[in-house]
């Protein structure tokens, strides 16, 4: 195949893969695009050509899938347009290195000629995605497993092997399909593909966790404060008035405001104002979660924190997994200059503890995670199985009217599937939603509206296999596939596909 055509096709396939994610939810599309990518790898003349094909696919996928970062950098971070575009290109190029590495390794002749090649591709792809989600604090956005939540039959595997396991099975299915496209005389690949998807459908029928107690009434508040006005001192009174009215309108026992809903430090918040809101929560025999920044006298740091007020003793949760260049500047001697070109308030947060436990609120055990934290499933399960509810608070106003907030919603849907728990999302501008333990959005508010979502949520107990074992099961599967692939490739019993 012509080299230039292959690169154009790979880029287009990467762009098309984005349609598998929210807000489109066309989960069969990534199966097709990844199969065609695998076919391009099999037809590459050299490992270098396969690596370039994988890199180009990645540039299409991330270039189309994370364009909302331009909104964050330019519209709200006030970075110069050319610099914002350059930063986005550099990030996409870094992320594209991971599919490039997968293509490079799997294109070596002794691997490509092995009967175990599909398993090798799947294992290396999943391992590369895990590395992308781990190195330099990680950026696991657009991990292809997310595209299967919640409707795909493969989503049945989420409570067992998590999102990286879904990525592995999706790429395994795609590699089998690619091998069939290359050699249509062999139909054993369809047997494998059909079996995996049928098992996934069967797993969807299993209830890994059980309801605990009566449903609790909840109110998820969406203040809809414009990002370009949120940190202006003259707008503070209006913001606090909006949330005071939303809280007073709530009929629920558990009331949740978004991340840093009040743009001030906890120590600066008027005590009579907080007492008024707490009294309303107590009148409902419940509790209220409020997001504020927090100064610490013990370590002179400041934290992105959720505070509780109401019937239960006051508790708090400090954000652990911070956003690089958004909430802290890594390697300040090298990257400190970014503060001068990226005007983001409070860009030097400290980390909360990784061992924080669920908050006892409104008769539930609530595992709080703030914004970007719900992208890391292996960290969410650290508060399980003790927690009965998951709560994500966020300010996705940084993404504007892009596909970013919907992609974040789908990530929360995956966390609900993995843990067998309701996920309650309270966001500034959307998507504020209630997600059940099957990953289905039960109710949501329209984006960019000022409102409260008043409904009920069911607490759950028990533990899914993913909660018990985390990513260890998918690592075991990756190890077995890599071992089988290596033995098949280097033994004298190789078989041509």
mmCIF file of C-alpha atoms in Angstrom, residues 220-226 235 238-239 241-247 249 427-430 432 445-454:
data_model
loop_
_atom_site.group_PDB
_atom_site.id
_atom_site.type_symbol
_atom_site.label_atom_id
_atom_site.label_comp_id
_atom_site.label_asym_id
_atom_site.label_seq_id
_atom_site.Cartn_x
_atom_site.Cartn_y
_atom_site.Cartn_z
ATOM 1 C CA UNK A 220 -26.894 18.202 42.757
ATOM 2 C CA UNK A 221 -26.455 21.943 42.266
ATOM 3 C CA UNK A 222 -25.313 23.554 39.022
ATOM 4 C CA UNK A 223 -24.529 27.240 39.558
ATOM 5 C CA UNK A 224 -23.610 27.958 35.922
ATOM 6 C CA UNK A 225 -21.044 30.594 36.863
ATOM 7 C CA UNK A 226 -19.202 31.778 33.709
ATOM 8 C CA UNK A 235 -18.946 38.660 41.137
ATOM 9 C CA UNK A 238 -23.705 37.062 43.112
ATOM 10 C CA UNK A 239 -22.146 33.574 43.114
ATOM 11 C CA UNK A 241 -26.399 34.314 46.367
ATOM 12 C CA UNK A 242 -27.007 31.831 43.539
ATOM 13 C CA UNK A 243 -25.846 28.900 45.655
ATOM 14 C CA UNK A 244 -27.726 30.111 48.719
ATOM 15 C CA UNK A 245 -30.944 30.090 46.689
ATOM 16 C CA UNK A 246 -30.203 26.660 45.180
ATOM 17 C CA UNK A 247 -29.494 25.198 48.615
ATOM 18 C CA UNK A 249 -34.721 25.222 47.282
ATOM 19 C CA UNK A 427 -20.691 20.420 38.038
ATOM 20 C CA UNK A 428 -20.619 24.162 37.516
ATOM 21 C CA UNK A 429 -21.944 24.261 33.939
ATOM 22 C CA UNK A 430 -22.655 20.574 33.214
ATOM 23 C CA UNK A 432 -24.652 17.399 36.210
ATOM 24 C CA UNK A 445 -29.528 18.805 33.823
ATOM 25 C CA UNK A 446 -29.246 20.764 30.623
ATOM 26 C CA UNK A 447 -25.809 22.291 30.278
ATOM 27 C CA UNK A 448 -25.302 25.992 30.956
ATOM 28 C CA UNK A 449 -28.415 26.312 33.086
ATOM 29 C CA UNK A 450 -28.686 27.384 36.716
ATOM 30 C CA UNK A 451 -30.622 24.650 38.489
ATOM 31 C CA UNK A 452 -30.640 21.840 41.014
ATOM 32 C CA UNK A 453 -31.124 18.198 40.076
ATOM 33 C CA UNK A 454 -33.427 16.838 42.806
#
